mmCIF file of C-alpha atoms and ligand atoms in Angstrom:
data_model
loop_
_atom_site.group_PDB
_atom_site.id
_atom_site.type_symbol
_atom_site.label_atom_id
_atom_site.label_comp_id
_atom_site.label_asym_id
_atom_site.label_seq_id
_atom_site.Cartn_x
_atom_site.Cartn_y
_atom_site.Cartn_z
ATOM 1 C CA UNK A 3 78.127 75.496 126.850
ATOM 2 C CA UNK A 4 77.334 78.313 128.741
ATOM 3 C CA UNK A 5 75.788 81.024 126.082
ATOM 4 C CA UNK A 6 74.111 84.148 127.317
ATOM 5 C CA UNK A 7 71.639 85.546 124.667
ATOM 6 C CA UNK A 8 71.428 89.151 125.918
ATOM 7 C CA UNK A 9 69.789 89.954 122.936
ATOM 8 C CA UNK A 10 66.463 88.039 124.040
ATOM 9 C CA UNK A 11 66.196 90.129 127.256
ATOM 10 C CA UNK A 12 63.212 91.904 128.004
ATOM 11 C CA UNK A 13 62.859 96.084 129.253
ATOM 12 C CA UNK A 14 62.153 93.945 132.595
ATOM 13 C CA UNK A 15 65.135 92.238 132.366
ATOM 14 C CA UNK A 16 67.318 94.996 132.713
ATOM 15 C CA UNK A 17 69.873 95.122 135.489
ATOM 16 C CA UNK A 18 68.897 98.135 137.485
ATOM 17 C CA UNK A 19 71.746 100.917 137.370
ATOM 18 C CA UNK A 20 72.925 100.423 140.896
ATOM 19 C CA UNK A 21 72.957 97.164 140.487
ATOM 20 C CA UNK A 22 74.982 97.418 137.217
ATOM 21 C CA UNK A 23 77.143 100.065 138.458
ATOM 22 C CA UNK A 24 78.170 97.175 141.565
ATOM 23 C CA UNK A 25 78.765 94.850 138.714
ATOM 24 C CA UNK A 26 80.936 97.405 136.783
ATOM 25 C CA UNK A 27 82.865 98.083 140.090
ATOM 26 C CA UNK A 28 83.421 94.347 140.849
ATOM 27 C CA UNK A 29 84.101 93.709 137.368
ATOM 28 C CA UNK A 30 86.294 96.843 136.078
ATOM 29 C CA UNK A 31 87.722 98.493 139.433
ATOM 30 C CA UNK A 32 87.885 96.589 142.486
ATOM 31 C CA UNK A 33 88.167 93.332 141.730
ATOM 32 C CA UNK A 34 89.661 92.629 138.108
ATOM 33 C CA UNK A 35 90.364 89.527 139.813
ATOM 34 C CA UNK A 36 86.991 88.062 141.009
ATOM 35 C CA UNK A 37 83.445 87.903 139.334
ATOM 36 C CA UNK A 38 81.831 85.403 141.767
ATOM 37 C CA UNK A 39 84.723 83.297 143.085
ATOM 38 C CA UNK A 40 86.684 85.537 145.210
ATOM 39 C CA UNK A 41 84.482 88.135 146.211
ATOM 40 C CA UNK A 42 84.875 88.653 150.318
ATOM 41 C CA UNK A 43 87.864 86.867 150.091
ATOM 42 C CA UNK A 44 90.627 88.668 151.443
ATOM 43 C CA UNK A 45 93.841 88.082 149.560
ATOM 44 C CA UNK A 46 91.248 88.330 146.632
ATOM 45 C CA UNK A 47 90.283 92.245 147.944
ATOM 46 C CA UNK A 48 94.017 92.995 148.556
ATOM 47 C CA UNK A 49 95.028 91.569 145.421
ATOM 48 C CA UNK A 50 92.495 93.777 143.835
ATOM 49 C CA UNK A 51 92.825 97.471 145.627
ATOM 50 C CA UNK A 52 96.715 96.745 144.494
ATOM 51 C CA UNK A 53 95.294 97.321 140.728
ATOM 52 C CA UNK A 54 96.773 100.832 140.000
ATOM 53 C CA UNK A 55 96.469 101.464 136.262
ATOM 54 C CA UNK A 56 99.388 102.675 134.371
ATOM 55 C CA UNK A 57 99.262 106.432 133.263
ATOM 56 C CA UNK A 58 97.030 107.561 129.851
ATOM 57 C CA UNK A 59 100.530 108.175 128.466
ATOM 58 C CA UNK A 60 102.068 104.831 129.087
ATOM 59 C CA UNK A 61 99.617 103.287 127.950
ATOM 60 C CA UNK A 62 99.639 104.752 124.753
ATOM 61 C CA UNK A 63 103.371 105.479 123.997
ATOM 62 C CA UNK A 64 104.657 102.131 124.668
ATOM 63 C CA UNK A 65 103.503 99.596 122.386
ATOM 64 C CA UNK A 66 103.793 96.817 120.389
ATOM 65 C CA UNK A 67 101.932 96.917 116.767
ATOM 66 C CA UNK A 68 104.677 95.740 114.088
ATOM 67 C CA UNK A 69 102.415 97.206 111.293
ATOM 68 C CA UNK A 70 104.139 100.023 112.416
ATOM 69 C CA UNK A 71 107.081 99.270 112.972
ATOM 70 C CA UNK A 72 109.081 97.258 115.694
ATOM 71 C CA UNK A 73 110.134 99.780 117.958
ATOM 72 C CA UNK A 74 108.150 100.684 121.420
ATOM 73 C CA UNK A 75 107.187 104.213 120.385
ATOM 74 C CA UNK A 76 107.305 103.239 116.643
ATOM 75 C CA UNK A 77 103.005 102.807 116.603
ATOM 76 C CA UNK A 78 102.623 106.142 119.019
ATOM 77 C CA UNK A 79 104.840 108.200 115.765
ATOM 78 C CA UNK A 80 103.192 106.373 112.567
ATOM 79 C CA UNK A 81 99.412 104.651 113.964
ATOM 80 C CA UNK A 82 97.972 107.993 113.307
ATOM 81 C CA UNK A 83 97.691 107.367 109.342
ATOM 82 C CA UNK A 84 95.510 104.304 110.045
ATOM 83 C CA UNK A 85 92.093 105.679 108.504
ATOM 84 C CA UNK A 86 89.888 104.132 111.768
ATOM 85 C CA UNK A 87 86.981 105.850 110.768
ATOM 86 C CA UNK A 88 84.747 105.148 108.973
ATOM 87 C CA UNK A 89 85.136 100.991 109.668
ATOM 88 C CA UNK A 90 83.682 98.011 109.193
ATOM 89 C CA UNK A 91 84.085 93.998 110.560
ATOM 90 C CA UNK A 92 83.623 91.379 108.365
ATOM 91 C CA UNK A 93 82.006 88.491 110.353
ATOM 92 C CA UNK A 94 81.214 85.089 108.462
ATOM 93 C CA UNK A 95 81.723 81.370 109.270
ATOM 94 C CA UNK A 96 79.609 79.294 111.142
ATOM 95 C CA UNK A 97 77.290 82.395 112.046
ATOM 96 C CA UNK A 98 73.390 82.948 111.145
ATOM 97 C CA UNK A 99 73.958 86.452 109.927
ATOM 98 C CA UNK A 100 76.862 86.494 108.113
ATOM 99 C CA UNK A 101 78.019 90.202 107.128
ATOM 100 C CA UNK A 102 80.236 93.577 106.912
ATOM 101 C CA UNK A 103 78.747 95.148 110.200
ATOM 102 C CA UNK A 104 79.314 99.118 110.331
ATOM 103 C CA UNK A 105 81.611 100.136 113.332
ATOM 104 C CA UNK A 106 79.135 102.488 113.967
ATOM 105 C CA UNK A 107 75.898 100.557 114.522
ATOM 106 C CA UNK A 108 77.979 97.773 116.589
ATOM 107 C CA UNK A 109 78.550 100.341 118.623
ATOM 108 C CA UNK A 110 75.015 101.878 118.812
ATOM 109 C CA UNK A 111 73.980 98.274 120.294
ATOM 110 C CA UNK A 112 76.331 97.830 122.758
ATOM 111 C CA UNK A 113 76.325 98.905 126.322
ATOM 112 C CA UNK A 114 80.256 100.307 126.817
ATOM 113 C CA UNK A 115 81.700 99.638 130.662
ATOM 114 C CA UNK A 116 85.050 99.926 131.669
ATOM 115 C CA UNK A 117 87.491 97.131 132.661
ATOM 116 C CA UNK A 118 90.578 97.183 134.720
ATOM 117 C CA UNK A 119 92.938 94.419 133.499
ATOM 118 C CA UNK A 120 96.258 93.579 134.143
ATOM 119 C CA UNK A 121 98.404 93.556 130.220
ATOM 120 C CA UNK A 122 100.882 91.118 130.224
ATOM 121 C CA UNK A 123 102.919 90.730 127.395
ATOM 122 C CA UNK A 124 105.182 87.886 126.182
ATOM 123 C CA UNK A 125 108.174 89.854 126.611
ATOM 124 C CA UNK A 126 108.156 89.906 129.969
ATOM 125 C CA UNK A 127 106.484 93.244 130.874
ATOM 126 C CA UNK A 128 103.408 94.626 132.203
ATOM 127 C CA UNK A 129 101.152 97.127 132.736
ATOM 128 C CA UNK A 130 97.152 97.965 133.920
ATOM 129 C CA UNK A 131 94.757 99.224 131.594
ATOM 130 C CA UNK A 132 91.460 100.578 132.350
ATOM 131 C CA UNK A 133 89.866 99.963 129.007
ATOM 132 C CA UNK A 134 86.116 100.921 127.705
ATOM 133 C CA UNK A 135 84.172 97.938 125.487
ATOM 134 C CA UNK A 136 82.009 95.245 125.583
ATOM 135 C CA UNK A 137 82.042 91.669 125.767
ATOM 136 C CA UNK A 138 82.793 89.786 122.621
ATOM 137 C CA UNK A 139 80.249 87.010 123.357
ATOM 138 C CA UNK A 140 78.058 90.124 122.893
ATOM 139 C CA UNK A 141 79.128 91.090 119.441
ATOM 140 C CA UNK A 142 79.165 87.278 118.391
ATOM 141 C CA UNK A 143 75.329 87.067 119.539
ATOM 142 C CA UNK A 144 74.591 89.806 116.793
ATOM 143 C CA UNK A 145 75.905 87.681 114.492
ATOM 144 C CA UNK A 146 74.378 84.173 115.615
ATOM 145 C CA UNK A 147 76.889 81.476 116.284
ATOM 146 C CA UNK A 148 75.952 78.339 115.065
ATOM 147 C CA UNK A 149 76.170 75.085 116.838
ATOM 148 C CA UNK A 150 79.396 73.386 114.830
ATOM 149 C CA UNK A 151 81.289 76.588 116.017
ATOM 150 C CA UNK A 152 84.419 75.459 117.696
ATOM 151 C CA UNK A 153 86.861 78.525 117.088
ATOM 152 C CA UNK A 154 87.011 82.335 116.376
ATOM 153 C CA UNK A 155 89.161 83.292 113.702
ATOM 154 C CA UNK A 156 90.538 87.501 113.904
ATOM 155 C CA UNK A 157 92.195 89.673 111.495
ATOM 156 C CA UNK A 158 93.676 92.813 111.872
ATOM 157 C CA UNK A 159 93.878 95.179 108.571
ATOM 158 C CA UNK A 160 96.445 95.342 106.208
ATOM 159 C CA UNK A 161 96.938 98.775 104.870
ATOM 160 C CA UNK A 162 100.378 99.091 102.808
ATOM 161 C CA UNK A 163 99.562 102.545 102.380
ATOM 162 C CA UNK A 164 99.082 103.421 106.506
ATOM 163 C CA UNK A 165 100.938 100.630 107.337
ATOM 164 C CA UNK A 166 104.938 101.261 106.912
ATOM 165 C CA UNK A 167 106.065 98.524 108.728
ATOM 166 C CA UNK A 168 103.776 95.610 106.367
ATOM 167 C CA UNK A 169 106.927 96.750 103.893
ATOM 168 C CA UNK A 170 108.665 94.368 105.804
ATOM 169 C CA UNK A 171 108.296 90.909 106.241
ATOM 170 C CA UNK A 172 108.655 90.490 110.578
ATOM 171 C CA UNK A 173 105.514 88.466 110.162
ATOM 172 C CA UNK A 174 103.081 87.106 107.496
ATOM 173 C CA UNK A 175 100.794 90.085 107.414
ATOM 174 C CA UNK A 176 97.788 90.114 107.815
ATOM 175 C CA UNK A 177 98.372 89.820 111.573
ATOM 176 C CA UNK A 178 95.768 86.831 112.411
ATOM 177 C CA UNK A 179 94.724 85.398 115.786
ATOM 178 C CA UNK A 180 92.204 82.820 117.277
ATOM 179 C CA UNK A 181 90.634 81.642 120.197
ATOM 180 C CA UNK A 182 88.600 78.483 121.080
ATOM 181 C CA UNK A 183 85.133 79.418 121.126
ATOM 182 C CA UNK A 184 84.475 78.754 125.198
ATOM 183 C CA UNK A 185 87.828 81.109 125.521
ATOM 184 C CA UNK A 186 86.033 83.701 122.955
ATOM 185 C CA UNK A 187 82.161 83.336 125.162
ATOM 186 C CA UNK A 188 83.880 83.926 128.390
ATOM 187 C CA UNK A 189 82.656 86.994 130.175
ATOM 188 C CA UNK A 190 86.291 88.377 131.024
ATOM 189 C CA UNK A 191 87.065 88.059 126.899
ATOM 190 C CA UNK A 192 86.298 91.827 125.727
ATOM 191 C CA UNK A 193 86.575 93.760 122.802
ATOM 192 C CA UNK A 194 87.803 97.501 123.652
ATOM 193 C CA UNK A 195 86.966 100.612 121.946
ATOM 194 C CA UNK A 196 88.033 102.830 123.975
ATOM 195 C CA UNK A 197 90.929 103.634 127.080
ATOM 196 C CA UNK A 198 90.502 105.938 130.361
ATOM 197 C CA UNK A 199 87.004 106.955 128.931
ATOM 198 C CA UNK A 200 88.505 107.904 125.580
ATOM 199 C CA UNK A 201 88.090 106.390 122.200
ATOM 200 C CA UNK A 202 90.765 104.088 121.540
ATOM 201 C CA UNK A 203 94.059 105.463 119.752
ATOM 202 C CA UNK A 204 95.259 104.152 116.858
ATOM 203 C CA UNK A 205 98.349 102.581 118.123
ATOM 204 C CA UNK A 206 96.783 100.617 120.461
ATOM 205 C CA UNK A 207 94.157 99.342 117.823
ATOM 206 C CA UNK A 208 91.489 101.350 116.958
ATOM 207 C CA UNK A 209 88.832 101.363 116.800
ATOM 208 C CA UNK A 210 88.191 97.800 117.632
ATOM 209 C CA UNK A 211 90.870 95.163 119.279
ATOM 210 C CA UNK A 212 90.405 92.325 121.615
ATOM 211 C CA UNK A 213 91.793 91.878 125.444
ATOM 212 C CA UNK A 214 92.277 88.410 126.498
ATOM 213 C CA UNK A 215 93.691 89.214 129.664
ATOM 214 C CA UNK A 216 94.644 85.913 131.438
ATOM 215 C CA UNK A 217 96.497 85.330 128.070
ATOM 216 C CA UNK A 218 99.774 86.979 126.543
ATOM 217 C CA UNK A 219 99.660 90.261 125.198
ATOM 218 C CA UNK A 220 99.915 89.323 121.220
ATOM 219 C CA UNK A 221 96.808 86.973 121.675
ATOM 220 C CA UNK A 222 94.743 90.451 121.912
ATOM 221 C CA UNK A 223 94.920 91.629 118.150
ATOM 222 C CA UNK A 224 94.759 95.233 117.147
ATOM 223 C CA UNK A 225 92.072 97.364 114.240
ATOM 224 C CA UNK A 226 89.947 94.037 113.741
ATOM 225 C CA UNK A 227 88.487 93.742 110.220
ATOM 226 C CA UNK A 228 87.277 89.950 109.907
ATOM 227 C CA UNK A 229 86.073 87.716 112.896
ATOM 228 C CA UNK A 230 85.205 84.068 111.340
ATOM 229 C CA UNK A 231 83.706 81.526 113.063
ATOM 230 C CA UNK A 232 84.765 77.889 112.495
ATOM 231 C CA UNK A 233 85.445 74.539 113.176
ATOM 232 C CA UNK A 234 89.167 74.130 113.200
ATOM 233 C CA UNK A 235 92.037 75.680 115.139
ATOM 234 C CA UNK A 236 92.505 78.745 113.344
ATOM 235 C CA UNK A 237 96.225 79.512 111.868
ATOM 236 C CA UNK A 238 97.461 82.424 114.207
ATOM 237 C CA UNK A 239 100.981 84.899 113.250
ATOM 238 C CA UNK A 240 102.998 84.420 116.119
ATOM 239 C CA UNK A 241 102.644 80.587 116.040
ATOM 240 C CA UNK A 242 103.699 80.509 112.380
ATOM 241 C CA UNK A 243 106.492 83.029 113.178
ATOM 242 C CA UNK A 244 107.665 80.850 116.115
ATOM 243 C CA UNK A 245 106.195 76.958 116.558
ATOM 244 C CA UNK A 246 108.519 76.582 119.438
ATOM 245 C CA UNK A 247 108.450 79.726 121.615
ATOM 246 C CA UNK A 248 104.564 80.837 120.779
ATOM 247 C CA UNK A 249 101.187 78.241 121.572
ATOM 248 C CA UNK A 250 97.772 78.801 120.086
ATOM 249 C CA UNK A 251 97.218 79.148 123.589
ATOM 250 C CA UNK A 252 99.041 81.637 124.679
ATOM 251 C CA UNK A 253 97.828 81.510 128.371
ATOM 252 C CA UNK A 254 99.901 83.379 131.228
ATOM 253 C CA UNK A 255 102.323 80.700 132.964
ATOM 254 C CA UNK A 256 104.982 81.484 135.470
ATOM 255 C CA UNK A 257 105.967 77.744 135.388
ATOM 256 C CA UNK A 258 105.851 77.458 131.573
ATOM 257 C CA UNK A 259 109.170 79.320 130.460
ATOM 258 C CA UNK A 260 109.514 80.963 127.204
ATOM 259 C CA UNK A 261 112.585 78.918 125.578
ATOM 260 C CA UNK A 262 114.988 82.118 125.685
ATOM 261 C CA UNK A 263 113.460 83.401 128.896
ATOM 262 C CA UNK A 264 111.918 82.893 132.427
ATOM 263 C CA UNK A 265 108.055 83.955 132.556
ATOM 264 C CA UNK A 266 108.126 83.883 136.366
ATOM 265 C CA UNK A 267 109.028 87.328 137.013
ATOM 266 C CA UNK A 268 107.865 90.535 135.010
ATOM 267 C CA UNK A 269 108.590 94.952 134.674
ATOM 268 C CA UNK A 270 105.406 96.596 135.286
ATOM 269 C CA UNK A 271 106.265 99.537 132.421
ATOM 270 C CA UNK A 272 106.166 102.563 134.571
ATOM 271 C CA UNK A 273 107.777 101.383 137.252
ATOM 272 C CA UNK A 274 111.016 102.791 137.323
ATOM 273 C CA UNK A 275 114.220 102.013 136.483
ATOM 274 C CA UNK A 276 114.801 100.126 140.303
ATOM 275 C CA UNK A 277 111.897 98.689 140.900
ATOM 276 C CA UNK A 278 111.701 95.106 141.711
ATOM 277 C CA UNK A 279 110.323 92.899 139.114
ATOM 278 C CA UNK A 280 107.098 91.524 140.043
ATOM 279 C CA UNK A 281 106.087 87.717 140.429
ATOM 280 C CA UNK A 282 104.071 86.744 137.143
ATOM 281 C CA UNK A 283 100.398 85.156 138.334
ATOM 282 C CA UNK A 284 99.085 81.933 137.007
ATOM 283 C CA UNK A 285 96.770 83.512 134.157
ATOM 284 C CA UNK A 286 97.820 86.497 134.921
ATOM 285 C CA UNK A 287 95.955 86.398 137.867
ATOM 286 C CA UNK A 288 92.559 85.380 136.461
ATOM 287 C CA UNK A 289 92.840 81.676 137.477
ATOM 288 C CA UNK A 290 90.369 81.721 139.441
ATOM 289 C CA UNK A 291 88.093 82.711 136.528
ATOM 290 C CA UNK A 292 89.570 80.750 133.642
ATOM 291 C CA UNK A 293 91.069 77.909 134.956
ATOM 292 C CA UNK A 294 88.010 75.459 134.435
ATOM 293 C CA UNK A 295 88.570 75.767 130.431
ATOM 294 C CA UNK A 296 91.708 73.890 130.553
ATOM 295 C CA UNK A 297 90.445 71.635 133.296
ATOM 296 C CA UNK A 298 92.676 67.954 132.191
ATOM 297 C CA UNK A 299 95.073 69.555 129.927
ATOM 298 C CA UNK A 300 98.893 69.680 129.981
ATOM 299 C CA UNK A 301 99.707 73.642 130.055
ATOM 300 C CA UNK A 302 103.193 72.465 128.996
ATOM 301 C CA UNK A 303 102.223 71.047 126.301
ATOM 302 C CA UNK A 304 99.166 73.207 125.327
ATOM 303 C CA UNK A 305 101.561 76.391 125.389
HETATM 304 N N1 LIG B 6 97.654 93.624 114.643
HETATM 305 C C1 LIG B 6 98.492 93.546 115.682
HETATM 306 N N2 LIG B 6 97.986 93.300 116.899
HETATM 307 C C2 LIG B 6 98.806 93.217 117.968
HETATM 308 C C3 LIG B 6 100.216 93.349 117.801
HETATM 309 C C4 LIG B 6 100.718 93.614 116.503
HETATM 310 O O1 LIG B 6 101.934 93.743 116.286
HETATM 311 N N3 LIG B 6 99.829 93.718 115.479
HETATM 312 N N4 LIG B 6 101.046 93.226 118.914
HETATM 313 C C5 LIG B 6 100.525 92.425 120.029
HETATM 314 C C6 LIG B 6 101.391 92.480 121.205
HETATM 315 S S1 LIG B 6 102.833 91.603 121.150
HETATM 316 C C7 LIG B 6 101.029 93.151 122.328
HETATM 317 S S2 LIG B 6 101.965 93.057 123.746
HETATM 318 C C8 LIG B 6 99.820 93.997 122.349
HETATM 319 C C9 LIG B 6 100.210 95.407 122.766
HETATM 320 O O2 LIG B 6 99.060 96.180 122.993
HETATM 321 P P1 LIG B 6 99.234 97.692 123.419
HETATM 322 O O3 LIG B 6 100.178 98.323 122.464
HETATM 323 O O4 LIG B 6 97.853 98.266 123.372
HETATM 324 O O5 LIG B 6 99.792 97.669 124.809
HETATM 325 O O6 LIG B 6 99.159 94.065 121.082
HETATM 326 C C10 LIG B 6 99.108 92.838 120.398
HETATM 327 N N5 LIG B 6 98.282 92.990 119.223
HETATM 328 MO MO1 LIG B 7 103.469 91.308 123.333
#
């Protein structure tokens, strides 16, 4: 399994700025779609200048964070009596260093760098976020994954004091989600603390939430508390809420309908009340980069 121990790099091994700046281009701005495969390629540099991120206001009045409440502008009125500050993330499992680790002095060792993503949700719409974080594999290296690793269990906090909407039961709270470890290592798979440069608001999970972005929106839980490493498929809400209509998986699939809807097509939020829907990509246009971690399995069945 590819594992990159950043931690064990030398002053000699770090990337010089233009060169990281590149990287941080390629990466975040011009090409959310390519890392190595599709760089020069042409549809994958048109595909990429077409990356326009949705407005700072968008973004951040049209969410979905049922500890709120259920309605789009619901975690835009009540997120802001979420104490995010100070913070702290549990992380225990299969790890070395099992611990609470201080919001602050995870974010004193990481480098932050922007990433333009594409958001798709399971509902059918869309939008482009340029978000500030890291990459997850490097908070899990802080903590020292062991070898029988096979998942990575999340939990978001449950506040019934901040929280209004944990009065009701939409879901079993706390919200919980999970990825299979090779899905959690993979360079795309970031944790973001902030959005446009600013710290990340509360409604859209502060001060720490994941972005999956070849998977659907709900996979990328919000104001993360407890990452657990493991051996088994970790128990995730939206699964238990829905066996039939929601995977563990999760990923993007235009040719994998939703039981009550079509996937193919999507409304990029913003877009105006004509605009044409847009064609859905196969993981969410990432499948270049992700593909190879489902390489022999039935995305049908593995929803
Ligand atoms: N804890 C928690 N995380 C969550 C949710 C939620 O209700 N609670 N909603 C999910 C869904 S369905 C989506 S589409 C995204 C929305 O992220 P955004 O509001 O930042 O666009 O958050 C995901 N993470
Ligand atoms: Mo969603």
């Amino acid at each position: 399994m590819a594992y990159r121990w950043k931690n064990d790099l030398t002053h000699a091994d770090v990337t010089p700025r233009a060169a990281f700046l590149n990287r941080r281009q390629i990466i975040g701005g011009l090409g959310a779609g390519t890392i190595l495969g599709a760089l020069g390629s042409r549809a994958g540099a048109q595909e990429a200048a077409a990356l326009e991120p949705n407005s700072y206001e968008e973004i951040t009045s049209y969410n979905n964070y049922y500890e709120f409440g259920t309605g789009k502008d619901d975690p835009a009125r009540y997120a802001g009596a979420l104490t995010s500050s100070p913070w702290s993330v549990k992380i225990d499992g299969l790890v070395d260093n099992p611990g609470a680790f201080a919001m602050q002095d995870i974010l004193d060792r990481m480098t932050i760098e922007e990433r333009i993503y594409r958001f798709r949700c399971v509902e059918a719409w869309s939008m482009v976020v340029p978000w500030n974080g890291f990459e997850l594999a490097d908070l899990l290296n802080l903590a020292g994954v062991q070898s029988s690793a096979r998942y990575v269990a999340f939990e978001t906090a449950l506040r019934p004091t901040e929280m209004p909407g944990v009065a009701y039961r939409v879901l079993d709270w706390p919200y919980v989600e999970g990825l299979r470890l090779d899905e959690a290592l993979h360079p795309l798979t970031f944790m973001a603390t902030g959005i446009y440069g600013k710290p990340i608001p509360n409604q859209n999970g502060a001060p720490l939430r994941l972005v999956v972005p070849w998977k659907y929106g709900f996979k990328s839980i919000k104001s993360i508390v407890r990452i657990t490493l493991t051996d088994r498929e970790p128990p995730t809400s939206w699964n238990k809420a829905g066996p039939n209509e929601y995977g563990f998986y999760s990923n993007v699939n235009p040719e994998v309908d939703h039981p009550r809807w079509s996937q193919a097509t999507e409304r990029l939020v913003g877009g105006g009340l004509f605009a044409k829907r847009q064609p859905t990509l196969m993981f969410n246009g990432y499948e270049q980069e992700v593909a190879g971690l489902y390489a022999g399995m039935d995305l049908a069945r593995n929803f």
